[in-house]
């Protein structure tokens, strides 16, 4: 498989050169030539007005995957408590498993020591089956220990799909497991689809993608894994056509948990791990919960974020005052974190936290795509920025062009009067 | 024998500088600078700090990419690394993380024995954080990712690191040889030094092709990669809302609050 330029059709117009995100097309005389930076992302194909660019398909025949069944979710627990993302993934895994077939099941994989009690919670949130791997050596997460027992479990039971939360642990574990199984892994997914028809529905509603080349009746049941790429400037849908299982890490806060059904149950399968102390080459000597303020951006109803437009780190004092007034938490753009003005734990965006609060105040944030990727599904976005051309205004429900140092104090002052102001306005 | 460190680094476009053409909805890439990936700069800095303390340390910076990535490796040399190696070959182009790790693991085997393999946690153009752990897997090395603090015992074997967690950290002991991935909190990368720049005449960036690293060609490149791009597109901005206008800041604030109240969000 590769992107190729049909030399007899190429007119040397350079449209493809401009469209390529990866700088992978050179002009040699009047011909476009694909260089080694090409990732076959397909961006160039639709922009060519002369149909001079094509993607050649791989010559490998279809591979038989009939042995691989069910959707597995790594139900990450820490200190005997399931993470929220585990429940979100059970919900999503259930949806995907039903898209695959009526017989397909969603299975939660719990790894730890004395964690059997978590199986009930997994069933109540929608798991059909729970695989439980317990051993004293698995008390705390270790890359070596968890990779070994999970790889053994996958080899034995052959799931078709394995989903992990894109947590600090999931992103340490999943690449190791994928490399050992020699299968593909897609990082930080924000959308998953099985049926082509579901993918088309999603694409029409949420993207600029031309779906005319997709067949809604296709029997392709491969996992379509959509993720932000290139700092969120591009969305890419990734497939894993030649190997199984198909594996993804999924951003916390993106997928939906199901309603908890008290008393729901399912099949519990205890897997005896084959693990010894010498398998684990790291020694976790302490696990420390940070004393620093825990920023719960994902649960916040209101987020007040500051960016480079604050001018200097002291601007976050004003943002904090606003947050205190409105009962919100402080967020930030990557630019402000990179400048060292505020801790990374406050960062919203593609490389920070994905949020969807009721109100998102973006103060002095220009709206880099990577930031928008993490907050544009907020219910209401309020943008305050000096620059009327700032991209943040493209996504804001309410924009105020002006000096945030003058406007925010007024919002703070008037906040408690909102009801009265509204009444006066509507009368 | 000298203490040997290999740092994996990537040249990336500065994705913060990329904008979308509002009309054509395509990326505007012109004028976007190529830089040493941020987390990789932290990985290199930690290696350089070890070398500051133990001058006998030898640091190789390894990268994979197009020939232009040599510039970034020269920068690493001017910061104080001893040797730069660039794996560059059309045959490894288009590799996903699995295939990339096969190529880099082959290059590392070619480089010979080492004590620490450092990498950045992730690159800002892909944000996958997968290549570091996958190289470690191919080389059967223990790993710690998200490293924020590092110390090594005088015996040059026992390492203690802090690993960032979402709500705190883990303190982990690990022995050489091992793979560690760095994040921003680990240190503050130094700049190139004048002496470093002058010293470049005695240093070189080696460029290796697929044959040089003796990698199985069936495990690298676009065709070998287990993951492929199915479709790609630019995200759609949410519809533009309204710009609130008024003569004073107070009125602006009041109008905003009236609107929020009308939407029942406050």
CSV table of C-alpha atoms in Angstrom, one decimal, chain A residues 1-2 17-18 20-23 34-43 55 78 143-144 167-169 171-172 175-176 178-180 182-188 196 199 202 206-209 213-214 220 224 226-227 229-243 281-290 294 334 337-338 344 350-351 358-359 361 369-370 376 378-382 393-401 406-407 410-411 413-415 418-419 421-422 425, chain B residues 13-20 22 24-30 38 65-68 88-98 101-102 121-122 124-131 133-134 136-138 140-146 160 163-175 179 183-185 222-245 249-266:
chain,number,residue,atom,x,y,z
A,1,UNK,CA,0.0,0.0,0.0
A,2,UNK,CA,1.3,3.4,-0.9
A,17,UNK,CA,2.1,20.0,-1.8
A,18,UNK,CA,0.0,22.6,0.1
A,20,UNK,CA,0.1,17.6,2.8
A,21,UNK,CA,0.4,17.9,6.5
A,22,UNK,CA,3.7,16.0,6.6
A,23,UNK,CA,5.7,17.9,4.0
A,34,UNK,CA,6.0,11.5,-2.7
A,35,UNK,CA,8.9,11.4,-0.3
A,36,UNK,CA,9.6,9.2,2.8
A,37,UNK,CA,7.7,11.4,5.2
A,38,UNK,CA,4.4,10.1,3.7
A,39,UNK,CA,2.2,8.3,6.2
A,40,UNK,CA,-0.6,7.6,3.6
A,41,UNK,CA,-2.9,9.9,5.4
A,42,UNK,CA,-4.8,10.5,2.1
A,43,UNK,CA,-5.1,14.3,2.5
A,55,UNK,CA,-3.6,4.9,-3.0
A,78,UNK,CA,-5.9,1.5,41.6
A,143,UNK,CA,4.9,-2.8,33.4
A,144,UNK,CA,6.5,-6.2,33.4
A,167,UNK,CA,-4.2,7.0,31.6
A,168,UNK,CA,-0.6,7.1,32.7
A,169,UNK,CA,-0.8,3.4,33.3
A,171,UNK,CA,-0.3,4.4,28.0
A,172,UNK,CA,2.6,2.5,29.7
A,175,UNK,CA,2.2,-0.3,23.9
A,176,UNK,CA,4.1,-3.1,25.6
A,178,UNK,CA,0.8,-4.5,21.5
A,179,UNK,CA,4.5,-4.8,20.7
A,180,UNK,CA,4.7,-8.3,22.4
A,182,UNK,CA,2.9,-7.8,17.3
A,183,UNK,CA,-0.4,-6.1,16.7
A,184,UNK,CA,-1.5,-2.5,16.1
A,185,UNK,CA,-2.4,0.0,18.8
A,186,UNK,CA,-4.0,3.4,18.3
A,187,UNK,CA,-3.5,6.0,20.9
A,188,UNK,CA,-5.9,8.4,22.6
A,196,UNK,CA,-19.3,1.6,8.1
A,199,UNK,CA,-18.9,5.8,10.8
A,202,UNK,CA,-20.6,10.2,12.7
A,206,UNK,CA,-19.2,15.9,12.9
A,207,UNK,CA,-16.6,16.2,10.2
A,208,UNK,CA,-15.7,17.7,6.8
A,209,UNK,CA,-15.1,14.2,5.4
A,213,UNK,CA,-16.5,6.6,-1.2
A,214,UNK,CA,-17.8,4.7,1.8
A,220,UNK,CA,-16.5,-4.5,7.0
A,224,UNK,CA,-12.5,2.3,13.0
A,226,UNK,CA,-10.7,8.1,15.3
A,227,UNK,CA,-8.1,10.3,17.1
A,229,UNK,CA,-3.4,13.8,15.1
A,230,UNK,CA,-0.8,16.4,14.4
A,231,UNK,CA,-1.5,18.3,17.6
A,232,UNK,CA,-5.2,18.1,16.9
A,233,UNK,CA,-4.9,19.9,13.6
A,234,UNK,CA,-6.0,16.8,11.8
A,235,UNK,CA,-8.3,13.9,12.8
A,236,UNK,CA,-7.3,10.5,11.6
A,237,UNK,CA,-9.3,7.3,11.5
A,238,UNK,CA,-7.0,4.3,12.0
A,239,UNK,CA,-7.6,0.7,11.1
A,240,UNK,CA,-5.8,-2.5,12.0
A,241,UNK,CA,-6.6,-4.7,9.0
A,242,UNK,CA,-3.9,-7.4,9.2
A,243,UNK,CA,-3.6,-8.4,12.9
A,281,UNK,CA,12.3,-5.9,37.0
A,282,UNK,CA,11.1,-2.7,38.7
A,283,UNK,CA,10.5,-2.1,42.3
A,284,UNK,CA,7.7,0.3,43.3
A,285,UNK,CA,8.8,1.5,46.6
A,286,UNK,CA,6.2,4.2,47.2
A,287,UNK,CA,3.0,5.5,45.8
A,288,UNK,CA,2.3,9.1,46.8
A,289,UNK,CA,-0.9,11.0,46.3
A,290,UNK,CA,0.0,14.5,45.6
A,294,UNK,CA,-6.2,18.1,42.7
A,334,UNK,CA,-0.8,24.5,26.7
A,337,UNK,CA,1.8,25.6,30.8
A,338,UNK,CA,4.8,25.6,28.4
A,344,UNK,CA,0.4,20.9,33.7
A,350,UNK,CA,-5.3,17.4,23.1
A,351,UNK,CA,-2.3,16.7,25.3
A,358,UNK,CA,-21.6,23.6,31.3
A,359,UNK,CA,-19.6,26.8,30.9
A,361,UNK,CA,-14.5,30.6,30.0
A,369,UNK,CA,-6.5,23.5,17.4
A,370,UNK,CA,-4.9,21.4,20.1
A,376,UNK,CA,-15.1,22.3,22.0
A,378,UNK,CA,-18.5,22.3,26.3
A,379,UNK,CA,-22.1,23.3,26.5
A,380,UNK,CA,-21.4,27.1,26.4
A,381,UNK,CA,-18.1,28.6,25.5
A,382,UNK,CA,-17.3,32.2,26.5
A,393,UNK,CA,-14.1,33.1,18.5
A,394,UNK,CA,-14.9,30.5,15.8
A,395,UNK,CA,-16.1,28.1,18.5
A,396,UNK,CA,-17.3,30.5,21.2
A,397,UNK,CA,-21.0,30.8,21.9
A,398,UNK,CA,-20.4,34.3,23.3
A,399,UNK,CA,-17.3,36.3,22.4
A,400,UNK,CA,-16.1,39.5,24.0
A,401,UNK,CA,-13.4,41.4,22.2
A,406,UNK,CA,-10.9,45.1,32.6
A,407,UNK,CA,-13.7,42.7,31.6
A,410,UNK,CA,-16.7,43.3,35.9
A,411,UNK,CA,-18.0,39.8,35.4
A,413,UNK,CA,-18.6,42.2,40.3
A,414,UNK,CA,-21.9,41.6,38.4
A,415,UNK,CA,-22.0,37.8,38.9
A,418,UNK,CA,-27.2,38.0,37.1
A,419,UNK,CA,-30.7,37.1,38.1
A,421,UNK,CA,-30.1,41.8,35.4
A,422,UNK,CA,-32.0,39.1,33.6
A,425,UNK,CA,-33.9,42.7,30.8
B,13,UNK,CA,6.9,20.5,13.2
B,14,UNK,CA,6.0,23.0,15.9
B,15,UNK,CA,2.3,22.0,16.0
B,16,UNK,CA,1.5,25.1,18.2
B,17,UNK,CA,2.3,27.2,15.1
B,18,UNK,CA,0.0,25.4,12.7
B,19,UNK,CA,-3.2,27.2,11.7
B,20,UNK,CA,-6.1,26.1,9.6
B,22,UNK,CA,-10.5,29.3,7.5
B,24,UNK,CA,-10.3,25.9,2.5
B,25,UNK,CA,-10.2,24.1,5.9
B,26,UNK,CA,-6.7,22.9,5.1
B,27,UNK,CA,-3.6,23.1,7.2
B,28,UNK,CA,-1.3,26.0,6.7
B,29,UNK,CA,2.1,24.5,7.1
B,30,UNK,CA,4.2,27.2,5.5
B,38,UNK,CA,10.0,18.9,23.6
B,65,UNK,CA,13.3,10.6,9.7
B,66,UNK,CA,14.1,12.4,6.5
B,67,UNK,CA,17.6,13.7,5.8
B,68,UNK,CA,16.7,17.2,7.2
B,88,UNK,CA,16.9,7.6,7.1
B,89,UNK,CA,15.5,5.4,4.3
B,90,UNK,CA,12.5,5.4,2.1
B,91,UNK,CA,12.0,1.8,3.2
B,92,UNK,CA,11.2,2.9,6.8
B,93,UNK,CA,9.0,5.8,5.7
B,94,UNK,CA,5.4,5.7,6.7
B,95,UNK,CA,6.1,3.3,9.6
B,96,UNK,CA,3.5,3.3,12.4
B,97,UNK,CA,4.8,3.0,16.0
B,98,UNK,CA,5.3,-0.8,15.9
B,101,UNK,CA,10.2,0.7,17.1
B,102,UNK,CA,11.5,-2.2,15.0
B,121,UNK,CA,7.4,10.4,26.5
B,122,UNK,CA,5.7,11.4,23.3
B,124,UNK,CA,3.9,16.5,19.6
B,125,UNK,CA,3.1,15.6,16.1
B,126,UNK,CA,1.7,12.2,16.9
B,127,UNK,CA,1.1,12.3,20.7
B,128,UNK,CA,1.1,8.5,20.9
B,129,UNK,CA,3.7,7.8,23.6
B,130,UNK,CA,4.0,4.3,22.1
B,131,UNK,CA,7.5,4.2,20.5
B,133,UNK,CA,7.7,1.4,25.4
B,134,UNK,CA,7.7,-0.5,22.1
B,136,UNK,CA,11.9,-1.3,25.2
B,137,UNK,CA,9.7,-4.4,24.4
B,138,UNK,CA,11.7,-5.2,21.3
B,140,UNK,CA,13.4,-6.8,26.3
B,141,UNK,CA,14.3,-3.9,28.6
B,142,UNK,CA,12.5,-2.8,31.8
B,143,UNK,CA,11.0,0.6,31.5
B,144,UNK,CA,9.6,3.5,33.4
B,145,UNK,CA,7.6,6.2,31.6
B,146,UNK,CA,6.6,9.7,32.6
B,160,UNK,CA,15.6,5.7,41.4
B,163,UNK,CA,7.0,8.5,37.8
B,164,UNK,CA,4.2,11.1,37.4
B,165,UNK,CA,0.7,9.8,38.0
B,166,UNK,CA,-2.5,11.8,37.4
B,167,UNK,CA,-2.9,12.4,41.1
B,168,UNK,CA,0.7,12.1,42.5
B,169,UNK,CA,3.7,10.0,41.7
B,170,UNK,CA,5.3,6.6,42.1
B,171,UNK,CA,8.8,6.1,43.4
B,172,UNK,CA,10.4,3.3,41.4
B,173,UNK,CA,13.8,1.5,41.6
B,174,UNK,CA,15.1,0.1,38.4
B,175,UNK,CA,18.5,-1.3,37.3
B,179,UNK,CA,14.4,2.5,29.1
B,183,UNK,CA,8.3,14.5,30.6
B,184,UNK,CA,8.7,18.3,30.9
B,185,UNK,CA,8.8,18.3,34.7
B,222,UNK,CA,4.1,1.5,5.6
B,223,UNK,CA,3.3,-1.9,4.3
B,224,UNK,CA,4.6,-3.7,7.4
B,225,UNK,CA,2.7,-1.4,9.8
B,226,UNK,CA,-0.2,-3.1,11.5
B,227,UNK,CA,-2.1,0.1,11.6
B,228,UNK,CA,-3.1,2.2,8.6
B,229,UNK,CA,-4.9,5.4,8.0
B,230,UNK,CA,-8.5,4.7,6.9
B,231,UNK,CA,-9.6,8.3,6.4
B,232,UNK,CA,-8.4,11.6,7.7
B,233,UNK,CA,-10.0,15.0,7.9
B,234,UNK,CA,-9.8,18.4,9.5
B,235,UNK,CA,-12.1,18.9,12.5
B,236,UNK,CA,-15.1,21.1,12.0
B,237,UNK,CA,-15.2,24.1,14.2
B,238,UNK,CA,-18.3,24.4,16.3
B,239,UNK,CA,-20.6,27.1,14.8
B,240,UNK,CA,-19.6,30.6,15.5
B,241,UNK,CA,-21.6,32.3,18.2
B,242,UNK,CA,-22.3,35.9,18.8
B,243,UNK,CA,-19.9,38.7,19.7
B,244,UNK,CA,-21.2,40.8,22.5
B,245,UNK,CA,-20.8,44.5,22.0
B,249,UNK,CA,-16.7,46.7,30.2
B,250,UNK,CA,-19.5,46.8,32.8
B,251,UNK,CA,-22.1,46.6,30.1
B,252,UNK,CA,-20.3,43.8,28.4
B,253,UNK,CA,-20.2,41.8,31.6
B,254,UNK,CA,-23.9,42.5,32.2
B,255,UNK,CA,-24.9,41.5,28.7
B,256,UNK,CA,-22.9,38.3,29.0
B,257,UNK,CA,-24.6,37.3,32.3
B,258,UNK,CA,-28.0,38.0,30.8
B,259,UNK,CA,-27.3,35.7,28.0
B,260,UNK,CA,-26.0,33.0,30.3
B,261,UNK,CA,-29.0,33.3,32.4
B,262,UNK,CA,-31.3,33.1,29.4
B,263,UNK,CA,-29.6,29.8,28.5
B,264,UNK,CA,-30.2,28.5,32.1
B,265,UNK,CA,-26.6,27.6,32.5
B,266,UNK,CA,-26.2,29.9,35.6
